[in-house]
Tab-separated table of C-alpha atoms in Angstrom:
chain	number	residue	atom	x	y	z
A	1	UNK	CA	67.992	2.416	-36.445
A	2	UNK	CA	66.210	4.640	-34.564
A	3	UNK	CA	64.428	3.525	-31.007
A	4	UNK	CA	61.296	4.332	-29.400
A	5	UNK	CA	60.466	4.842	-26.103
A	6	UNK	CA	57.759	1.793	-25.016
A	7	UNK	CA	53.914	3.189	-24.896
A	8	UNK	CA	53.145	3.916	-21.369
A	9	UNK	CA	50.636	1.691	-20.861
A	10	UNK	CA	47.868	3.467	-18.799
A	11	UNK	CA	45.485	1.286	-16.120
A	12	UNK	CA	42.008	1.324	-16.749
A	13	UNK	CA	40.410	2.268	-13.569
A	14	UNK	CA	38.173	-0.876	-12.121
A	15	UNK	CA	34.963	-0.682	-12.476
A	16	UNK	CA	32.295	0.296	-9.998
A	17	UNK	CA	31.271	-2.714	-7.526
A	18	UNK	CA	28.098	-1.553	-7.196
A	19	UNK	CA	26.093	-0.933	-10.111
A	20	UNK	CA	22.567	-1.067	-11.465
A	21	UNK	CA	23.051	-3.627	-13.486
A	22	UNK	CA	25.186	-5.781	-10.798
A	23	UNK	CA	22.236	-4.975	-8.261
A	24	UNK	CA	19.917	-6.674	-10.677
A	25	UNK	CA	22.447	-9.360	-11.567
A	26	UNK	CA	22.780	-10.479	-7.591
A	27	UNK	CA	19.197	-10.232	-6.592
A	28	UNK	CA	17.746	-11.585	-10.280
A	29	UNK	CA	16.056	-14.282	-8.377
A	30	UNK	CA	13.775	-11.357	-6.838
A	31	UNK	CA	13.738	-9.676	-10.242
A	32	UNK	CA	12.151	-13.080	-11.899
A	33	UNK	CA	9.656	-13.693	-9.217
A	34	UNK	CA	8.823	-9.418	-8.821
A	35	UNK	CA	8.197	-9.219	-12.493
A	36	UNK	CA	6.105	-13.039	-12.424
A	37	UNK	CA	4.073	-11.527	-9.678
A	38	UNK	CA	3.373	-8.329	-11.763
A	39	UNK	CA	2.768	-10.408	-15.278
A	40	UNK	CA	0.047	-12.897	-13.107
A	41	UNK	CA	-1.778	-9.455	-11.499
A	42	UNK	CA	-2.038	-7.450	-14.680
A	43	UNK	CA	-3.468	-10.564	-16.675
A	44	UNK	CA	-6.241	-10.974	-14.041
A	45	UNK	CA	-6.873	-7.734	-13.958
A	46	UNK	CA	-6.766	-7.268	-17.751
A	47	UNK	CA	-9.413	-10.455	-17.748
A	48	UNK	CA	-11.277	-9.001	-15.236
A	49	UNK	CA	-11.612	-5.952	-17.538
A	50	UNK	CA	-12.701	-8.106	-20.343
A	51	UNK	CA	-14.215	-11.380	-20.843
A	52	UNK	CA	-14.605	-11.614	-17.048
A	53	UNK	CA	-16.856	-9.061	-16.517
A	54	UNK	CA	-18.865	-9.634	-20.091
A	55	UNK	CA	-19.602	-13.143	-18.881
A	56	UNK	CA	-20.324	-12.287	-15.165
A	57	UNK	CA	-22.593	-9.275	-16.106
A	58	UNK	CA	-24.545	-11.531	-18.730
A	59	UNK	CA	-24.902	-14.539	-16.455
A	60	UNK	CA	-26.306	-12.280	-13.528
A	61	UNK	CA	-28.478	-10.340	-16.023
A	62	UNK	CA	-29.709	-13.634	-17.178
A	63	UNK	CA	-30.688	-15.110	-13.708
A	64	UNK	CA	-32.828	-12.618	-12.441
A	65	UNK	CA	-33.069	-9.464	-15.346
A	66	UNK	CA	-36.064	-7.428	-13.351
A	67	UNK	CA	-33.860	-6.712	-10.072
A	68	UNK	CA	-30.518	-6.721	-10.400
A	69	UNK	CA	-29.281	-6.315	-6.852
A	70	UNK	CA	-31.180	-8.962	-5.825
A	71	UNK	CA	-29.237	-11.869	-8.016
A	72	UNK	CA	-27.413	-14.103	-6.551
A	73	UNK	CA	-23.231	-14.657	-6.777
A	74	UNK	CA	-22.470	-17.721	-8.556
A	75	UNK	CA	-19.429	-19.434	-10.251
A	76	UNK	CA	-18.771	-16.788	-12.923
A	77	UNK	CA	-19.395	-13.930	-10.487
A	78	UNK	CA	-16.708	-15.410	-8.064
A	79	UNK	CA	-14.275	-15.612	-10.557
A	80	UNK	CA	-14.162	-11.844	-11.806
A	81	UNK	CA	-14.376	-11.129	-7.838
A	82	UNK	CA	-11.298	-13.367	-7.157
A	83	UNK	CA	-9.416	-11.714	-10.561
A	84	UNK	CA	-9.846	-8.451	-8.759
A	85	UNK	CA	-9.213	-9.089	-5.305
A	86	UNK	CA	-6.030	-10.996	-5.146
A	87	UNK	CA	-4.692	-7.908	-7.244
A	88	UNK	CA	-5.948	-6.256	-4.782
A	89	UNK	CA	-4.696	-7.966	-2.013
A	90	UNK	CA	-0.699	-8.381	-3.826
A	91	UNK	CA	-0.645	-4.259	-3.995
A	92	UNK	CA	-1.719	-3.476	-0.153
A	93	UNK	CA	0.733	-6.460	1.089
A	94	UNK	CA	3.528	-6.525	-1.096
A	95	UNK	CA	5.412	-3.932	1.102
A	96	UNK	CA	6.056	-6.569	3.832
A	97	UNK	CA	7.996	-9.202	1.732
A	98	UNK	CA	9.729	-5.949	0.265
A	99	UNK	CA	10.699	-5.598	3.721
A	100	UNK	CA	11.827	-8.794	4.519
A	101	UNK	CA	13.387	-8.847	0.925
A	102	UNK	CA	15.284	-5.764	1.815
A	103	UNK	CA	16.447	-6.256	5.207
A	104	UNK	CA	17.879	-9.679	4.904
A	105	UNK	CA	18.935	-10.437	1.146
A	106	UNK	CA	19.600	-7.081	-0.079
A	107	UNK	CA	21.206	-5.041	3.115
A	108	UNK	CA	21.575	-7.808	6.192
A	109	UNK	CA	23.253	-10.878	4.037
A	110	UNK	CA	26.085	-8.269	2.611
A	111	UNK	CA	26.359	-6.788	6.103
A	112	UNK	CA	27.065	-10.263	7.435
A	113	UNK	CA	29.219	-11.834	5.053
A	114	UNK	CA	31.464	-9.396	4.749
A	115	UNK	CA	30.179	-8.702	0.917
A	116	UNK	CA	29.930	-4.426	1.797
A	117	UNK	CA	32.810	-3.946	3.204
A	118	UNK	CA	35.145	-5.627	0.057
A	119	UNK	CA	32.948	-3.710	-2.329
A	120	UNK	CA	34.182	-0.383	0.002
A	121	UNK	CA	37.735	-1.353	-0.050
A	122	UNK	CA	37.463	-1.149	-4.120
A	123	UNK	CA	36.497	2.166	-6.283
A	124	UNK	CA	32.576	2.349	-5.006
A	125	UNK	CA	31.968	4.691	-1.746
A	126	UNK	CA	29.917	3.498	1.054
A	127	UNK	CA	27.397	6.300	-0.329
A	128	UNK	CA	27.125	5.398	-3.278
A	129	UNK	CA	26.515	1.649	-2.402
A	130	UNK	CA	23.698	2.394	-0.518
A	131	UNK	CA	22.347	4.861	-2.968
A	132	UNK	CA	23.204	1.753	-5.912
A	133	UNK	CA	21.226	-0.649	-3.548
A	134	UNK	CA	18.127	1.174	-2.971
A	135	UNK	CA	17.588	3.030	-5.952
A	136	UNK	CA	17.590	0.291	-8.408
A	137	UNK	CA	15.144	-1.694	-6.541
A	138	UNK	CA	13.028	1.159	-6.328
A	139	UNK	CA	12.476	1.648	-9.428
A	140	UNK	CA	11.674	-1.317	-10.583
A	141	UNK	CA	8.795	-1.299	-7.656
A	142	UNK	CA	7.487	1.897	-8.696
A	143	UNK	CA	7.777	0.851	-12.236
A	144	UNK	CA	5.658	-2.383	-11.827
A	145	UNK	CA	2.884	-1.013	-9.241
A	146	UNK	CA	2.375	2.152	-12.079
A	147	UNK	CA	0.890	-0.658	-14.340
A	148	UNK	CA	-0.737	-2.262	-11.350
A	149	UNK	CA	-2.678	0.542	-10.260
A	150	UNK	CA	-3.372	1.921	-13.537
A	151	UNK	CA	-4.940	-1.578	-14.799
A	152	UNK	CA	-6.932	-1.378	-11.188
A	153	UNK	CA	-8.436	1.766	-11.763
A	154	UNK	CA	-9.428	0.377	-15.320
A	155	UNK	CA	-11.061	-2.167	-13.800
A	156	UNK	CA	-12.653	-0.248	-10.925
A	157	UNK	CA	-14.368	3.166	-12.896
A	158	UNK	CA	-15.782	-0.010	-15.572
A	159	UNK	CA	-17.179	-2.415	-12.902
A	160	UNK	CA	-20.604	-3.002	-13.883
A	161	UNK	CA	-21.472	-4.699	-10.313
A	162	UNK	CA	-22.679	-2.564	-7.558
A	163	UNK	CA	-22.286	-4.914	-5.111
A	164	UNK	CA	-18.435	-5.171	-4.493
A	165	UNK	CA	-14.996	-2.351	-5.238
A	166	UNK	CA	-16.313	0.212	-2.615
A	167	UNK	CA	-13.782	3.205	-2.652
A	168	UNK	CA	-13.157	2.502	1.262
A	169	UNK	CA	-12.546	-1.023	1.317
A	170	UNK	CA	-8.983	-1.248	2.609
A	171	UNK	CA	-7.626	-3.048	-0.587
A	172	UNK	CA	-9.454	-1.551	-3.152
A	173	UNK	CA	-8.721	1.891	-1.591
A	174	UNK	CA	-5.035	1.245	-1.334
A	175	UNK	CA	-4.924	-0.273	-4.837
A	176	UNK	CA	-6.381	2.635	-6.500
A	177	UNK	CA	-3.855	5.202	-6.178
A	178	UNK	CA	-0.070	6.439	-5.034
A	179	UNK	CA	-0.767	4.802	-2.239
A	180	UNK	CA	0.057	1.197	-3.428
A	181	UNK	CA	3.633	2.966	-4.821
A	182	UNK	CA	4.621	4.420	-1.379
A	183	UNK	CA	3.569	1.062	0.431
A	184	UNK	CA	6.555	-0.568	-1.556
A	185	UNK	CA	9.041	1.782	-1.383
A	186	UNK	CA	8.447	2.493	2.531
A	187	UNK	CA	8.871	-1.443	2.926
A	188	UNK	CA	12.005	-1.114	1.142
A	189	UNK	CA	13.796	1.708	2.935
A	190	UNK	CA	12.859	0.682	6.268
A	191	UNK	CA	13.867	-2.478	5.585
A	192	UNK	CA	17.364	-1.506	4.696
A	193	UNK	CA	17.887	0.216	7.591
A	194	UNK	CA	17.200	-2.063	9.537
A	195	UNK	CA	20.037	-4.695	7.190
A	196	UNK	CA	21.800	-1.970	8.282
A	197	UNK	CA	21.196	-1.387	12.031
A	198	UNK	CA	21.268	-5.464	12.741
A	199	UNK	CA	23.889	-6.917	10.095
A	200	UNK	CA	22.372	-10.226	10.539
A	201	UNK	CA	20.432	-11.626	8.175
A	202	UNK	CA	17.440	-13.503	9.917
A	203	UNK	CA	17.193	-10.671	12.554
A	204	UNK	CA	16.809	-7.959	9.697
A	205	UNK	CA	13.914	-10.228	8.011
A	206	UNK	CA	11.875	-10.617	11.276
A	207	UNK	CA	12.613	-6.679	12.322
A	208	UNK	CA	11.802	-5.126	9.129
A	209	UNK	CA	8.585	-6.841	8.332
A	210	UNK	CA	7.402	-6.166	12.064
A	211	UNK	CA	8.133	-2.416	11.488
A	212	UNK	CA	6.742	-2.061	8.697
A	213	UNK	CA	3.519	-4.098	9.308
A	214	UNK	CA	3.824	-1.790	12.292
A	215	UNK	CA	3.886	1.668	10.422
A	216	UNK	CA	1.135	0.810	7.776
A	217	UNK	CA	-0.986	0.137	10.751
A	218	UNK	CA	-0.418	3.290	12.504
A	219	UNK	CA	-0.723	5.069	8.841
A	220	UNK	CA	-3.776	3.502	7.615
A	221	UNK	CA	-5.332	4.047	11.612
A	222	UNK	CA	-4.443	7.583	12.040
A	223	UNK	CA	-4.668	9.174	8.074
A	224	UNK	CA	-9.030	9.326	8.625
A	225	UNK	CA	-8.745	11.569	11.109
A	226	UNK	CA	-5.943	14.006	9.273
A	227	UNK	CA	-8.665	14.540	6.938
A	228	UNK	CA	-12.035	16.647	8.427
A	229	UNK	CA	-14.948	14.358	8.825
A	230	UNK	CA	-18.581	15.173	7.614
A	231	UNK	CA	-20.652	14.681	9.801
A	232	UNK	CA	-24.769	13.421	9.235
A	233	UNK	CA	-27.395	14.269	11.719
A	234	UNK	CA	-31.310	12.222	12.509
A	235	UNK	CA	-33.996	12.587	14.542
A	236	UNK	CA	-34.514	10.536	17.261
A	237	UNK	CA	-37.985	9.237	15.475
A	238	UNK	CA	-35.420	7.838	12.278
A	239	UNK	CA	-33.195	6.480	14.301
A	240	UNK	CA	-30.288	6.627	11.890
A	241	UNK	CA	-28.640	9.555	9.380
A	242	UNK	CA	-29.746	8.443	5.772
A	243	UNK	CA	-26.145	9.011	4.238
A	244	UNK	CA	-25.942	5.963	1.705
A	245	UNK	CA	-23.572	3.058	1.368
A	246	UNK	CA	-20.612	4.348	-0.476
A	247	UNK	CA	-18.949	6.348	2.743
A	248	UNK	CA	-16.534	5.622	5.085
A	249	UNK	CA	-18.075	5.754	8.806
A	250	UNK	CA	-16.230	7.343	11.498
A	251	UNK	CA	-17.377	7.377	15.088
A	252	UNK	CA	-21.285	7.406	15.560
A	253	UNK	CA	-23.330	8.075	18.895
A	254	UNK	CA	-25.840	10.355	20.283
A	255	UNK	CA	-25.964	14.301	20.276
A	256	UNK	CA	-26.997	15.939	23.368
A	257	UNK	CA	-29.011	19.446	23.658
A	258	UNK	CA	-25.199	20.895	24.296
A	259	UNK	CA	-24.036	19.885	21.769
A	260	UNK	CA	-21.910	17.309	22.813
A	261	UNK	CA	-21.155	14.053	21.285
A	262	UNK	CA	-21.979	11.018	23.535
A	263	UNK	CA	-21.833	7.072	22.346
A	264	UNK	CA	-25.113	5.199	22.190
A	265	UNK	CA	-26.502	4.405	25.958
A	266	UNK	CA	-27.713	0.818	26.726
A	267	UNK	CA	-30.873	2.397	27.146
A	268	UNK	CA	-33.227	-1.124	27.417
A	269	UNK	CA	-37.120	-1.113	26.811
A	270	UNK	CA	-37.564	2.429	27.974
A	271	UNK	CA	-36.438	4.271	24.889
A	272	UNK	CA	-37.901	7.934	25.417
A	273	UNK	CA	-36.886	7.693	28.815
A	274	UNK	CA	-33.146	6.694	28.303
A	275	UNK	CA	-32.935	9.945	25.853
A	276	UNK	CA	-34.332	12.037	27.661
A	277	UNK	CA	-31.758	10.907	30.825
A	278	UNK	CA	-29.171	11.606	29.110
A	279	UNK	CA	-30.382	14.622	27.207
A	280	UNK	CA	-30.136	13.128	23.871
A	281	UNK	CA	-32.067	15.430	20.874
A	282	UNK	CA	-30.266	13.616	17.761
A	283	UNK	CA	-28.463	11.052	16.367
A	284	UNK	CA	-25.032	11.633	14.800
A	285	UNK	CA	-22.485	9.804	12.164
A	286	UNK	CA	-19.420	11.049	11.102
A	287	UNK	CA	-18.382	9.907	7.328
A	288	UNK	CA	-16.125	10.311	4.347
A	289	UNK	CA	-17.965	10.426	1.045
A	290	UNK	CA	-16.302	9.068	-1.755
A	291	UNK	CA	-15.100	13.201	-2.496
A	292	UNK	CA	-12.252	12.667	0.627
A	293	UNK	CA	-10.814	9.387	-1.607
A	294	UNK	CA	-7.774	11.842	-3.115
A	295	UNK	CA	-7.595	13.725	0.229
A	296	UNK	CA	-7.203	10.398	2.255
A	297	UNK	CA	-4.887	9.072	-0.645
A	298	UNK	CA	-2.429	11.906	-0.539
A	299	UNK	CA	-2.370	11.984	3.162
A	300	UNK	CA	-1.136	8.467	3.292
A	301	UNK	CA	0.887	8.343	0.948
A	302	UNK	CA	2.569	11.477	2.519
A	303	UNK	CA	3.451	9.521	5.922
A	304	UNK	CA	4.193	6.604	4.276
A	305	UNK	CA	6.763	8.866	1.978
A	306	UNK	CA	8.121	10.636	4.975
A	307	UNK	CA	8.846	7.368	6.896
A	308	UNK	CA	10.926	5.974	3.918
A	309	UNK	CA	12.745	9.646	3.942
A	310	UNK	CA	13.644	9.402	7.385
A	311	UNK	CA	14.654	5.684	7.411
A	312	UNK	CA	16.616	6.552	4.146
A	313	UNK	CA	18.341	9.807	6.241
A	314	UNK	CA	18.619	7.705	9.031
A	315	UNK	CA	20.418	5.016	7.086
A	316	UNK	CA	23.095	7.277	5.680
A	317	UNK	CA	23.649	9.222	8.719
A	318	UNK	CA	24.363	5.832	9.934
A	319	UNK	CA	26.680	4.593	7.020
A	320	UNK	CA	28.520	7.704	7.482
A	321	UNK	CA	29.228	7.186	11.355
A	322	UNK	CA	30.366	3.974	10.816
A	323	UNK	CA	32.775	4.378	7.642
A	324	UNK	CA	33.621	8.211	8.243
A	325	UNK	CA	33.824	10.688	5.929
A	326	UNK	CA	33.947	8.549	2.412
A	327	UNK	CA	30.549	7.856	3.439
């Protein structure tokens, strides 16, 4: 009889904490209500794109067919606007509940708890928790808002109504290009590092909205003036440079014989005298025609892009102090 040595029986290594698919699995209550929100914008923007504006166009034709801009809105007409602007509205907003979202469920609650720390102790790296945790969710954003925007810009080179989806409205402009992908994905790093910065969850909510909401302020304020302005000159006699309607003003005053740009004087009954006091020869208006949009839209979404790379930076070089080198 001949004996065997027993099998060494080898130990399968444990499998990562952190993982895509446990990301999703924790957070699937986001997931269900992320992918609602983008099922409920695409259909009213698909509608909008379809039936909607068929009906609207036909109904306003119908009311007053020999001038068309001077028909009134009525119940039809305020239903393709509202199918477009609360799309329009969910892309230039969502970033702040992304921020919230991130700061206090995904980062702040794990920070607090206890959760991060456990899943360190195990076979995932602080490093690669963090990368697990914001990657993930990222791409699901930037996944949904593609088909957002896309639909959007469907909708906004076939609008048959003159009267509304300016390029420079705030939400239509944001919703119209890689804009409405960086708003997201800004929201989401910044919140994070603030999870991480606070470890509470409440504080990180509260923090990381007011940042961001604080950033796409300063980004949306300061990105007109990265881009050069154009600027439209009249004659005192006009009154006013004919540029159009489809421009985004910038500052607007008087031009002297110098050259120099002054803002309009409260100049009373005495017109031709006020001018001529303060040596006024034109009027002036600086403007963006709708040519800047993809300037103004890459601009943004540049700052907004670098401010998520330098929260993300910020956030590991952070990760790393505090867990050392496995970081």
């Amino acid at each position: 009889m001949t004996l065997t040595a027993p099998e060494t029986v080898r130990a399968r290594p444990a499998r990562p904490a952190a993982t895509g698919r446990t990301v999703l699995r924790l957070h699937r209550g986001a997931l269900i209500v992320w992918l609602l929100l983008v099922a409920a914008a695409a259909g009213s923007l698909l509608w909008a794109y379809g039936p909607a504006a068929t009906d609207a166009w036909s109904n306003w034709r119908q009311q007053c067919p020999d001038d068309i801009d001077a028909c009134m809105w009525d119940t039809t007409i305020n239903g393709y606007y509202r199918a477009v602007r609360l799309p329009e509205m969910a892309l230039a907003w969502l970033c702040l509940p992304v921020a919230a979202w991130a700061g206090a469920a995904l980062i702040g609650r794990e920070m607090e708890n206890g959760t991060a720390k456990l899943a360190w102790t195990q076979s995932v790296t602080p490093a690669r928790w963090l990368v697990t945790k914001l990657t993930v969710p990222a791409a699901v954003l930037a996944a949904g808002m593609t088909v957002l925007v896309l639909l959007h810009r469907l909708v906004y080179e076939d609008n048959p109504f003159p009267v509304f989806l300016h390029w420079m409205d705030a939400e239509t402009f944001v919703a119209n290009g890689p804009v409405a992908l960086a708003l997201p994905l800004c929201g989401l790093a910044l919140g994070a590092l603030t999870g991480l910065l606070l470890r509470r969850t409440l504080p990180a909510l509260a923090v990381g909205t007011a940042v961001t909401w604080g950033v796409v302020y300063l980004a949306d304020l300061v990105t007109p003036d990265l881009w050069p302005w154009k600027t439209a000159t009249a004659s005192l006699e006009s009154q006013w440079p004919n540029i159009g309607d489809d421009v985004l003003y910038g500052d607007q005053g008087m031009l002297t014989s110098t050259g120099a740009h002054i803002p309009y004087p409260n100049c009373g009954d005495d017109f031709a005298q006020c001018m001529a006091d303060h040596h006024a020869v034109a009027f002036y208006a600086e403007y963006h025609p709708a040519s800047h949009f993809w300037p103004l839209q890459l601009i943004e979404t540049g700052i907004l892009l670098a401010v998520a790379a330098v929260a993300v930076a910020l956030a590991f070089r952070l990760l790393r102090r505090e867990t050392g080198a496995a970081a």
